């Protein structure tokens, strides 16, 4: 069974600090996809980034970067120079292919990020 | 940018009543999903729908739940006889398909059962 663990329940930082959100996953699939979603106080779920299991190259997109390590089953997400608007709950999700197409997301419990002035 | 829309944003219903939550997925998407999030907890998969039938459902999705695509645009979740524990945020999502495709979520419907 798929499982996603986000051990950090809440993180508080001061604006402009860098912050890393941890995600550890379990799967028996050899090919899989990982996602990060953001849930701001308004409640919607916003897709942020996607990573596939066969590409361990880490990437940077603006203030966001992610570190995928297959050997440790981790997919960590870093926000550089955090801003108050980054305050939200961040969910890591593991994708499982469904027979007939489509996919099912297994979410972690989320990490509440609070960025203060 | 196209988006998934859900109505209503908040639904208050008496226990035992039927409720229908509505969603309009992104127009060129073929796969539709419902998830729920009990307050303060993680987002949980309920059901996936493709080609006018359920492709997978979770153990949460029991006989009280049903989904339908009554026309070319709407995708609905019906709860036949609501229970207190059905109180949650319900999210609709859609995707173009494939394990690598992100699901795009609506803003959710907060369902409160009294």
Short mmCIF file of C-alpha atoms in Angstrom, two decimals:
data_model
loop_
_atom_site.label_atom_id
_atom_site.label_comp_id
_atom_site.label_asym_id
_atom_site.label_seq_id
_atom_site.Cartn_x
_atom_site.Cartn_y
_atom_site.Cartn_z
CA UNK A 1 0.00 0.00 0.00
CA UNK A 2 1.08 3.54 -0.67
CA UNK A 3 2.04 5.67 2.27
CA UNK A 4 3.26 9.24 2.67
CA UNK A 5 4.72 10.58 5.88
CA UNK A 6 5.19 14.23 6.70
CA UNK A 7 6.74 14.20 10.15
CA UNK A 8 6.69 17.97 10.59
CA UNK A 9 3.21 19.02 11.68
CA UNK A 10 4.01 22.70 12.02
CA UNK A 11 6.94 24.94 11.16
CA UNK A 12 7.30 28.61 12.04
CA UNK A 13 9.88 30.82 10.38
CA UNK A 14 10.60 34.49 10.11
CA UNK A 15 10.18 36.09 6.72
CA UNK A 16 13.17 35.71 4.39
CA UNK A 17 14.34 32.52 6.08
CA UNK A 18 14.68 29.38 3.98
CA UNK A 19 12.49 26.48 4.99
CA UNK A 20 12.50 22.80 3.99
CA UNK A 21 9.45 20.59 4.22
CA UNK A 22 10.14 16.87 4.55
CA UNK A 23 8.31 14.04 2.85
CA UNK A 24 8.99 10.32 3.03
CA UNK A 25 7.02 7.83 1.00
CA UNK A 26 6.49 4.10 0.64
CA UNK A 27 5.50 2.31 -2.53
CA UNK A 28 6.05 -1.01 -4.25
CA UNK A 29 5.76 0.54 -7.69
CA UNK A 30 8.96 0.92 -9.68
CA UNK A 31 7.61 3.91 -11.56
CA UNK A 32 5.71 6.51 -9.63
CA UNK A 33 5.11 10.22 -9.36
CA UNK A 34 5.24 12.60 -6.45
CA UNK A 35 3.49 15.91 -6.07
CA UNK A 36 3.43 18.85 -3.72
CA UNK A 37 0.20 20.77 -3.15
CA UNK A 38 -0.37 23.95 -1.19
CA UNK A 39 -3.52 24.66 0.82
CA UNK A 40 -3.71 28.33 1.85
CA UNK A 41 -6.07 29.49 4.61
CA UNK A 42 -8.82 29.95 2.02
CA UNK A 43 -8.91 26.15 1.68
CA UNK A 44 -8.28 25.36 -1.97
CA UNK A 45 -5.64 22.86 -3.06
CA UNK A 46 -3.07 24.27 -5.44
CA UNK A 47 -0.72 22.07 -7.46
CA UNK A 48 2.92 23.15 -7.06
CA UNK A 49 5.36 20.61 -8.43
CA UNK A 50 5.65 17.10 -9.83
CA UNK A 51 8.56 14.67 -9.90
CA UNK A 52 8.85 11.24 -11.50
CA UNK A 53 10.73 8.34 -9.95
CA UNK A 54 13.22 7.86 -12.75
CA UNK A 55 14.63 11.37 -12.75
CA UNK A 56 16.54 12.29 -9.62
CA UNK A 57 17.77 15.60 -10.93
CA UNK A 58 16.86 18.26 -8.45
CA UNK A 59 15.34 21.42 -9.76
CA UNK A 60 14.75 25.00 -8.87
CA UNK A 61 11.77 27.04 -9.94
CA UNK A 62 11.86 30.58 -8.66
CA UNK A 63 11.89 30.41 -4.86
CA UNK A 64 10.91 26.74 -4.88
CA UNK A 65 13.29 23.82 -5.12
CA UNK A 66 12.98 20.14 -4.43
CA UNK A 67 15.30 17.35 -3.49
CA UNK A 68 14.27 13.88 -4.59
CA UNK A 69 16.31 10.96 -3.27
CA UNK A 70 15.11 7.55 -4.30
CA UNK A 71 17.61 5.78 -2.04
CA UNK A 72 15.97 7.26 1.05
CA UNK A 73 12.44 7.53 -0.43
CA UNK A 74 12.37 11.23 0.29
CA UNK A 75 10.97 14.15 -1.65
CA UNK A 76 11.74 17.34 0.23
CA UNK A 77 10.55 20.78 -0.75
CA UNK A 78 12.41 24.01 -0.01
CA UNK A 79 11.14 27.56 -0.11
CA UNK A 80 13.92 30.12 -0.32
CA UNK A 81 13.47 33.56 1.21
CA UNK A 82 10.05 32.75 2.61
CA UNK A 83 7.25 35.32 2.51
CA UNK A 84 4.12 35.75 4.59
CA UNK A 85 2.05 34.67 1.59
CA UNK A 86 3.75 31.27 1.77
CA UNK A 87 1.86 30.57 4.98
CA UNK A 88 -0.25 27.52 4.23
CA UNK A 89 -0.51 23.79 4.73
CA UNK A 90 1.71 21.89 2.33
CA UNK A 91 0.83 18.37 1.29
CA UNK A 92 3.09 15.80 -0.29
CA UNK A 93 1.24 13.24 -2.42
CA UNK A 94 2.16 9.95 -4.08
CA UNK A 95 0.44 8.99 -7.29
CA UNK A 96 -0.74 5.47 -8.05
CA UNK A 97 -1.82 4.52 -11.55
CA UNK A 98 -5.34 3.14 -11.84
CA UNK A 99 -6.38 0.36 -14.16
CA UNK A 100 -8.00 2.02 -17.13
CA UNK A 101 -6.08 5.25 -16.69
CA UNK A 102 -6.07 8.12 -14.29
CA UNK A 103 -4.35 8.10 -10.94
CA UNK A 104 -5.10 8.08 -7.25
CA UNK A 105 -3.29 10.43 -4.92
CA UNK A 106 -2.26 9.37 -1.44
CA UNK A 107 -1.63 12.45 0.65
CA UNK A 108 0.53 12.96 3.68
CA UNK A 109 -0.90 14.60 6.79
CA UNK A 110 0.45 17.98 5.75
CA UNK A 111 2.85 20.50 7.25
CA UNK A 112 1.48 23.81 8.48
CA UNK A 113 3.95 26.54 7.54
CA UNK A 114 3.68 29.88 9.33
CA UNK A 115 5.80 32.72 8.06
CA UNK A 116 5.93 35.69 10.39
CA UNK A 117 7.23 39.19 9.93
CA UNK B 1 -6.34 29.42 -16.87
CA UNK B 2 -9.19 26.88 -16.81
CA UNK B 3 -10.24 25.71 -13.39
CA UNK B 4 -12.45 23.22 -11.62
CA UNK B 5 -15.52 24.84 -10.08
CA UNK B 6 -17.57 23.46 -7.21
CA UNK B 7 -20.95 24.45 -5.85
CA UNK B 8 -22.07 25.22 -3.26
CA UNK B 9 -19.09 26.45 -1.28
CA UNK B 10 -20.84 25.56 1.96
CA UNK B 11 -23.75 23.17 2.52
CA UNK B 12 -25.54 22.70 5.82
CA UNK B 13 -27.81 19.66 6.02
CA UNK B 14 -29.76 17.82 8.66
CA UNK B 15 -28.58 14.30 9.49
CA UNK B 16 -30.39 11.71 7.39
CA UNK B 17 -31.00 14.06 4.49
CA UNK B 18 -29.67 13.56 0.99
CA UNK B 19 -27.11 16.00 -0.34
CA UNK B 20 -25.70 16.53 -3.82
CA UNK B 21 -22.38 18.25 -4.33
CA UNK B 22 -21.69 19.61 -7.78
CA UNK B 23 -18.54 20.05 -9.80
CA UNK B 24 -17.65 21.30 -13.24
CA UNK B 25 -14.29 19.78 -14.24
CA UNK B 26 -11.87 21.36 -16.68
CA UNK B 27 -13.41 20.92 -20.11
CA UNK B 28 -10.75 18.82 -21.85
CA UNK B 29 -10.14 16.56 -18.86
CA UNK B 30 -11.34 12.97 -18.97
CA UNK B 31 -10.76 11.72 -15.43
CA UNK B 32 -12.72 12.95 -12.48
CA UNK B 33 -12.25 12.44 -8.76
CA UNK B 34 -13.73 13.16 -5.37
CA UNK B 35 -11.66 13.52 -2.23
CA UNK B 36 -12.65 14.53 1.26
CA UNK B 37 -10.81 16.25 4.09
CA UNK B 38 -12.15 16.02 7.60
CA UNK B 39 -11.26 19.20 9.48
CA UNK B 40 -7.58 19.26 10.40
CA UNK B 41 -6.84 15.94 8.75
CA UNK B 42 -5.32 14.78 5.50
CA UNK B 43 -7.00 14.66 2.14
CA UNK B 44 -8.47 11.21 1.41
CA UNK B 45 -9.37 9.64 -1.92
CA UNK B 46 -13.01 8.68 -2.37
CA UNK B 47 -13.59 7.74 -5.99
CA UNK B 48 -12.34 8.06 -9.54
CA UNK B 49 -14.58 8.21 -12.60
CA UNK B 50 -13.81 7.70 -16.24
CA UNK B 51 -15.87 6.98 -19.33
CA UNK B 52 -19.10 7.22 -17.36
CA UNK B 53 -18.20 4.67 -14.77
CA UNK B 54 -16.34 4.33 -11.51
CA UNK B 55 -12.79 3.13 -12.07
CA UNK B 56 -11.84 2.88 -8.41
CA UNK B 57 -13.34 3.66 -5.03
CA UNK B 58 -12.04 3.63 -1.49
CA UNK B 59 -13.54 1.86 1.50
CA UNK B 60 -14.98 5.21 2.59
CA UNK B 61 -17.14 5.24 -0.54
CA UNK B 62 -19.87 2.92 0.69
CA UNK B 63 -23.43 2.38 -0.56
CA UNK B 64 -24.48 5.78 0.75
CA UNK B 65 -22.30 7.46 -1.86
CA UNK B 66 -22.81 7.69 -5.59
CA UNK B 67 -21.36 9.72 -8.44
CA UNK B 68 -22.83 10.75 -11.73
CA UNK B 69 -22.02 12.75 -14.81
CA UNK B 70 -25.55 13.77 -15.77
CA UNK B 71 -24.49 15.85 -18.76
CA UNK B 72 -21.35 16.83 -20.62
CA UNK B 73 -20.10 19.24 -18.00
CA UNK B 74 -21.27 18.41 -14.47
CA UNK B 75 -19.91 15.75 -12.15
CA UNK B 76 -21.86 15.14 -8.95
CA UNK B 77 -21.37 13.39 -5.64
CA UNK B 78 -24.52 12.28 -3.83
CA UNK B 79 -24.71 11.19 -0.22
CA UNK B 80 -28.03 9.42 0.27
CA UNK B 81 -28.55 9.61 4.02
CA UNK B 82 -26.00 11.85 5.65
CA UNK B 83 -24.35 11.08 8.97
CA UNK B 84 -22.58 13.39 11.39
CA UNK B 85 -19.24 11.90 10.36
CA UNK B 86 -19.81 12.96 6.76
CA UNK B 87 -19.03 16.52 7.83
CA UNK B 88 -15.92 17.45 5.88
CA UNK B 89 -14.54 19.45 2.99
CA UNK B 90 -15.21 17.65 -0.27
CA UNK B 91 -12.88 18.33 -3.18
CA UNK B 92 -13.53 17.57 -6.80
CA UNK B 93 -10.52 17.12 -9.10
CA UNK B 94 -9.92 16.39 -12.74
CA UNK B 95 -6.99 15.40 -14.91
CA UNK B 96 -6.16 14.56 -18.48
CA UNK B 97 -5.20 11.05 -17.35
CA UNK B 98 -1.97 9.18 -16.79
CA UNK B 99 -0.07 8.63 -13.60
CA UNK B 100 2.16 11.60 -14.29
CA UNK B 101 -0.58 14.14 -14.70
CA UNK B 102 -1.40 16.47 -11.82
CA UNK B 103 -4.95 16.56 -10.63
CA UNK B 104 -6.45 20.01 -10.56
CA UNK B 105 -8.70 20.65 -7.62
CA UNK B 106 -11.72 22.83 -7.10
CA UNK B 107 -12.06 25.13 -4.10
CA UNK B 108 -14.06 22.51 -2.24
CA UNK B 109 -17.52 22.29 -0.66
CA UNK B 110 -17.67 22.43 3.10
CA UNK B 111 -20.41 20.03 4.19
CA UNK B 112 -21.77 20.46 7.69
CA UNK B 113 -24.17 17.85 9.03
CA UNK B 114 -26.32 18.91 11.99
#
